Coordinates of C-alpha atoms in Angstrom, one line a residue:
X42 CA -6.6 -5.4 7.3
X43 CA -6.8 -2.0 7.9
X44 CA -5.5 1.4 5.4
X45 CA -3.3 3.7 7.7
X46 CA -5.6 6.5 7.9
X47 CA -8.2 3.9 9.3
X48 CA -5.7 2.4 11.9
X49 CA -4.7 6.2 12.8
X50 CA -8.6 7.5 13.3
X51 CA -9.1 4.2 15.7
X52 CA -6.1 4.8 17.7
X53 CA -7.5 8.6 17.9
X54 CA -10.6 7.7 18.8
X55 CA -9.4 4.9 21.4
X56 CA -7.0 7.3 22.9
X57 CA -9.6 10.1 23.4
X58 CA -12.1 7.9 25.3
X59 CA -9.5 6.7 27.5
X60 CA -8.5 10.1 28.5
X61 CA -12.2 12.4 28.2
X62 CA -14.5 9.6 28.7
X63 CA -16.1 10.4 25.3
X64 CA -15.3 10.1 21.6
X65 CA -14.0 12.7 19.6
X66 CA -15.8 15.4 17.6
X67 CA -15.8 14.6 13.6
X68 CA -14.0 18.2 13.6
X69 CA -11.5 17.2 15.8
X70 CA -11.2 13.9 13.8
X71 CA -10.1 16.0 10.8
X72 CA -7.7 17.9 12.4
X73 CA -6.0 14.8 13.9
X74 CA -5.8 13.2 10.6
X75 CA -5.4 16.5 8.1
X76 CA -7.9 15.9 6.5
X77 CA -9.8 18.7 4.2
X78 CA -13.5 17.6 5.3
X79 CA -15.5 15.8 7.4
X80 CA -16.5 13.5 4.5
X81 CA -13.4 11.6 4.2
X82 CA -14.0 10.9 8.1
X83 CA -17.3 9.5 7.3
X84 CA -16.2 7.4 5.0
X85 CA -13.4 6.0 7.5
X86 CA -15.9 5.6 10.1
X87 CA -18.4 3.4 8.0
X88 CA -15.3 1.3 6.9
X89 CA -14.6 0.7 10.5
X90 CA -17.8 0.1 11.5
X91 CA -18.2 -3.0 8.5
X92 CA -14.8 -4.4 10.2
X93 CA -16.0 -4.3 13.0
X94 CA -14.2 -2.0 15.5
X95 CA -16.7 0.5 16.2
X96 CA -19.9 0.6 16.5
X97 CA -22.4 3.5 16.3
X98 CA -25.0 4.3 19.0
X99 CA -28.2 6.0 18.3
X100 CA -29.8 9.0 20.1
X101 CA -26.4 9.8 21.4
X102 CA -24.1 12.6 21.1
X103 CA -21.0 11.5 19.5
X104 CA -22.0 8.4 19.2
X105 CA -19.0 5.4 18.9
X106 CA -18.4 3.0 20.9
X107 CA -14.9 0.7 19.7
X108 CA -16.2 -2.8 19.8
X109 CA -12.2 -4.5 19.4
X110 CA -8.8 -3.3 18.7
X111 CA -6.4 -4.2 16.2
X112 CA -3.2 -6.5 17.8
X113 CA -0.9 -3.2 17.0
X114 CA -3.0 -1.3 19.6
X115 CA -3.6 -3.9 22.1
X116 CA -4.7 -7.0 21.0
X117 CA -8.5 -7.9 20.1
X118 CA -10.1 -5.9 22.4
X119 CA -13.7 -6.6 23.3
X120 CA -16.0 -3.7 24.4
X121 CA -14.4 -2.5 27.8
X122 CA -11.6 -4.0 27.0
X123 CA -8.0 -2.1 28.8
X124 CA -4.6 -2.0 26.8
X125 CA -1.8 -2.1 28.2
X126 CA -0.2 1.6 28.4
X127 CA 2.9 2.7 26.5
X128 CA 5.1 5.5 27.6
X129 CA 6.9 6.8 24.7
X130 CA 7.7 5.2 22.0
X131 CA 9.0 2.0 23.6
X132 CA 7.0 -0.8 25.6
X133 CA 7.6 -1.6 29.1
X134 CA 7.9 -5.2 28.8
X135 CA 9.6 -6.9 26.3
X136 CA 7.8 -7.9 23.0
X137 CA 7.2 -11.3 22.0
X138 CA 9.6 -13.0 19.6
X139 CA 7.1 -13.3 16.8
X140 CA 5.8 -9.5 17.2
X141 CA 4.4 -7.7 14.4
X142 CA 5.9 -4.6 13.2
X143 CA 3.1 -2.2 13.5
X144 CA 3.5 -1.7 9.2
X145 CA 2.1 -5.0 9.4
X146 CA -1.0 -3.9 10.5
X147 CA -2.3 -1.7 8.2
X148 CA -2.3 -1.9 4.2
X149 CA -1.5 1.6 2.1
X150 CA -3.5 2.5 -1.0
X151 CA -1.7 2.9 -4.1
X152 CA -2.6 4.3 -7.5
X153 CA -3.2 1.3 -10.1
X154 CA -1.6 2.7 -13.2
X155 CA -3.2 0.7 -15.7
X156 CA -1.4 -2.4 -17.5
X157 CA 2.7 -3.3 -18.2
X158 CA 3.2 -5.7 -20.7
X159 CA 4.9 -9.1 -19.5
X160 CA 5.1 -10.1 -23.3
X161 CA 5.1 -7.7 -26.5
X162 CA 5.7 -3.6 -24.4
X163 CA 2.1 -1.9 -24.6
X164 CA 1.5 1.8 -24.8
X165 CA 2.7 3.4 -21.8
X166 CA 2.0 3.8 -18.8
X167 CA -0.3 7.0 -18.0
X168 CA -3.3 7.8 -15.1
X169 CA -4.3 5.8 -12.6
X170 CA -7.7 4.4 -13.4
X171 CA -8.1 3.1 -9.4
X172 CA -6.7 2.2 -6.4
X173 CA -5.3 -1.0 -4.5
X174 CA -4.7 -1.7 -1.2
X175 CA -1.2 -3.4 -0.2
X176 CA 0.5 -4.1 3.0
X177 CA 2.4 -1.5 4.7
X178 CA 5.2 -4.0 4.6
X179 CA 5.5 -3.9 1.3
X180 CA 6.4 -0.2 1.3
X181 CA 10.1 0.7 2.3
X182 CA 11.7 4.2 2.1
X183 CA 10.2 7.7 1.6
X184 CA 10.6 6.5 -2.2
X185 CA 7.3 6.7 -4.1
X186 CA 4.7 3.5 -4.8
X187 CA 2.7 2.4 -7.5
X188 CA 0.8 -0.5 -8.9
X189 CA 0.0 -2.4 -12.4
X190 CA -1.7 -5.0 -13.5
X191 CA 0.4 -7.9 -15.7
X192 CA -0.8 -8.3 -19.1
X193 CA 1.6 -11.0 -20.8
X194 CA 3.4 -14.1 -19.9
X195 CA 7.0 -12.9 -20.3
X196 CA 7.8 -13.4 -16.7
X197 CA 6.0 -16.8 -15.9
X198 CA 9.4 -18.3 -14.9
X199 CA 10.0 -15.3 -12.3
X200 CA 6.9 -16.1 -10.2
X201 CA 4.8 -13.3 -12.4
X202 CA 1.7 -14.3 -14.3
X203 CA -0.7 -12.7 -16.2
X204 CA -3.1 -10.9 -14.1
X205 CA -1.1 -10.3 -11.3
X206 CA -0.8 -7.0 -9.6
X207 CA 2.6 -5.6 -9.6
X208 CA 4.5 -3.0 -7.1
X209 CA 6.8 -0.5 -8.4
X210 CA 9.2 1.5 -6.4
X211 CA 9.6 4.8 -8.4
X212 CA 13.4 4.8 -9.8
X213 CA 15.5 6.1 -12.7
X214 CA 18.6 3.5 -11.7
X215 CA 18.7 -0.5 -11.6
X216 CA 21.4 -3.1 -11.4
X217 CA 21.9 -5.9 -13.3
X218 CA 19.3 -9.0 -12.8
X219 CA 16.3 -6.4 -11.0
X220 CA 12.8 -6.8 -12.6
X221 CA 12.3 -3.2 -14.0
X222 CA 9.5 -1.2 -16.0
X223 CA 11.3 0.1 -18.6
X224 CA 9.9 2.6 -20.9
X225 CA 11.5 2.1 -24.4
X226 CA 11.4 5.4 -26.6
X227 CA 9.0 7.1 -24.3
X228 CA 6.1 5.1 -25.8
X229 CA 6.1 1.6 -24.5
X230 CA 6.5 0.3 -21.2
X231 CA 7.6 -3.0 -20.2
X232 CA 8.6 -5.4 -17.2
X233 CA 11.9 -7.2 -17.6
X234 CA 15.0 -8.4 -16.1
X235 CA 17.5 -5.6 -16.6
X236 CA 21.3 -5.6 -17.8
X237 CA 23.4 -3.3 -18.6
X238 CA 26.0 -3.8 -21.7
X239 CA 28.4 -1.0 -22.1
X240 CA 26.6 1.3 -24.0
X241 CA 23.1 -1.1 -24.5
X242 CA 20.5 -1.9 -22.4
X243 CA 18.9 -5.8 -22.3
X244 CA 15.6 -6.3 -21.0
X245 CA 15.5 -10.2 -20.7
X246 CA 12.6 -12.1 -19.9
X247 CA 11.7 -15.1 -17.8
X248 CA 10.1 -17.2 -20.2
X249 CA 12.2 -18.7 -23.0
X250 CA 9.3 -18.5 -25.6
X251 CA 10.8 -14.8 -26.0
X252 CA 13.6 -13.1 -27.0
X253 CA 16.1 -10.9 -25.0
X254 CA 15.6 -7.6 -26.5
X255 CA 18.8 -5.4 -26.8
X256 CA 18.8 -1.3 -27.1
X257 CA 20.5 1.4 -27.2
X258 CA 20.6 3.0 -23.5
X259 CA 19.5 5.9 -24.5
X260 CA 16.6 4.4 -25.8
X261 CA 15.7 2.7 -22.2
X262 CA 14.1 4.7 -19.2
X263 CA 14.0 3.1 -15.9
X264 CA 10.8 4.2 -14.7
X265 CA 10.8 1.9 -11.1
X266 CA 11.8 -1.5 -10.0
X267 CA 9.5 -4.2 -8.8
X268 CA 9.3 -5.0 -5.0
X269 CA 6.3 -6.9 -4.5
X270 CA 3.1 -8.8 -6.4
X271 CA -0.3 -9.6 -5.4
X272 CA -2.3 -12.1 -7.1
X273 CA -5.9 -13.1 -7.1
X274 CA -6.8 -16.4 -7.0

């Protein structure tokens, strides 16, 4: 699976050695992507390379060759390889049935925020201590993202355990039944089920070993609603 930026710098690079012949310069890389240096390009290059799409050639200017192409630029391509060309933004032929959208392709890094309490609320939430990679799919909206780890078994019943890596779409509103971090008193965050009742908020879990927990709404910020969980095995 490739990160956006990575699937955007091959399709660069492919595009530029069908039309000049040759690769692009890392410069030209930078501008194409906006990025602020030529370091970040480095670092996408040498992650493509241990894919497997490119490969490097020595004692050669601008050196890259792509070895394969992802099936959301042609299909996987072998060195030499042709795709089939694509006026616009729409194909000439017909897509298959079971095509991919090309979100499908690539995965999007978000900011891990550190831990949400499925269980008894923790401190909240604050910086993000790394990164984690999820499928573009996973993303809708211009909304913004972010990721934290489960601590708890409050949610066990809802398909959430502890461990688990959850995806939060930023948002101050929910309805009724959506699994939401809630941040009670702006010191502890949590991940329920959320109901409104007139002028209380319940955050209900999914595990009957604990108790539906009633407050005041004014008590209660919605700080994002879940959308999608990855767990390792």
């Amino acid at each position: 699976m490739l990160t956006k930026k990575q699937l955007d710098l091959l399709q660069f690079i492919h595009k530029r050695v069908q039309r000049d012949g040759v690769p692009p310069s890392f410069d030209e890389m930078k501008e194409a992507l906006d990025l602020r240096s030529k370091s970040g390009i480095h670092r996408l290059i040498t992650a493509l390379e241990e894919r497997g799409f490119i490969r490097r050639l020595a004692h050669r200017a601008r050196a890259l060759e792509i070895v394969k192409l992802p099936e959301s630029l042609g299909g996987e391509a072998t060195h030499g390889f042709t795709p089939r060309v694509i006026d616009g933004d729409r194909p000439s032929a017909p897509q298959p049935a079971n095509a991919q959208p090309v979100e499908a392709a690539y995965a999007i890094e978000l900011p891990v925020m550190g831990q949400i309490a499925a269980g008894v609320p923790i401190e909240a939430i604050a910086h993000a201590s790394h990164s984690v990679a999820v499928p573009g799919a996973m993303i809708s909206g211009s909304a913004e993202h972010y990721a934290l780890e489960v601590k708890g078994d409050s949610m066990i019943d809802a398909g959430i355990n502890d461990g688990d890596v959850v995806i939060i779409r930023e948002t101050s509103v929910a309805d009724n039944g959506d699994i939401v971090v809630a941040l009670i008193e702006d010191q502890e965050a949590t991940l329920k089920r959320f109901f409104r009742r007139g002028n209380a908020i319940a955050l209900e879990a999914a595990n009957p070993a604990y108790e539906t927990r009633v407050l005041p709404d004014d008590r209660v910020k919605v700080q994002g609603r879940l959308v999608g969980l990855i767990r390792s095995y």
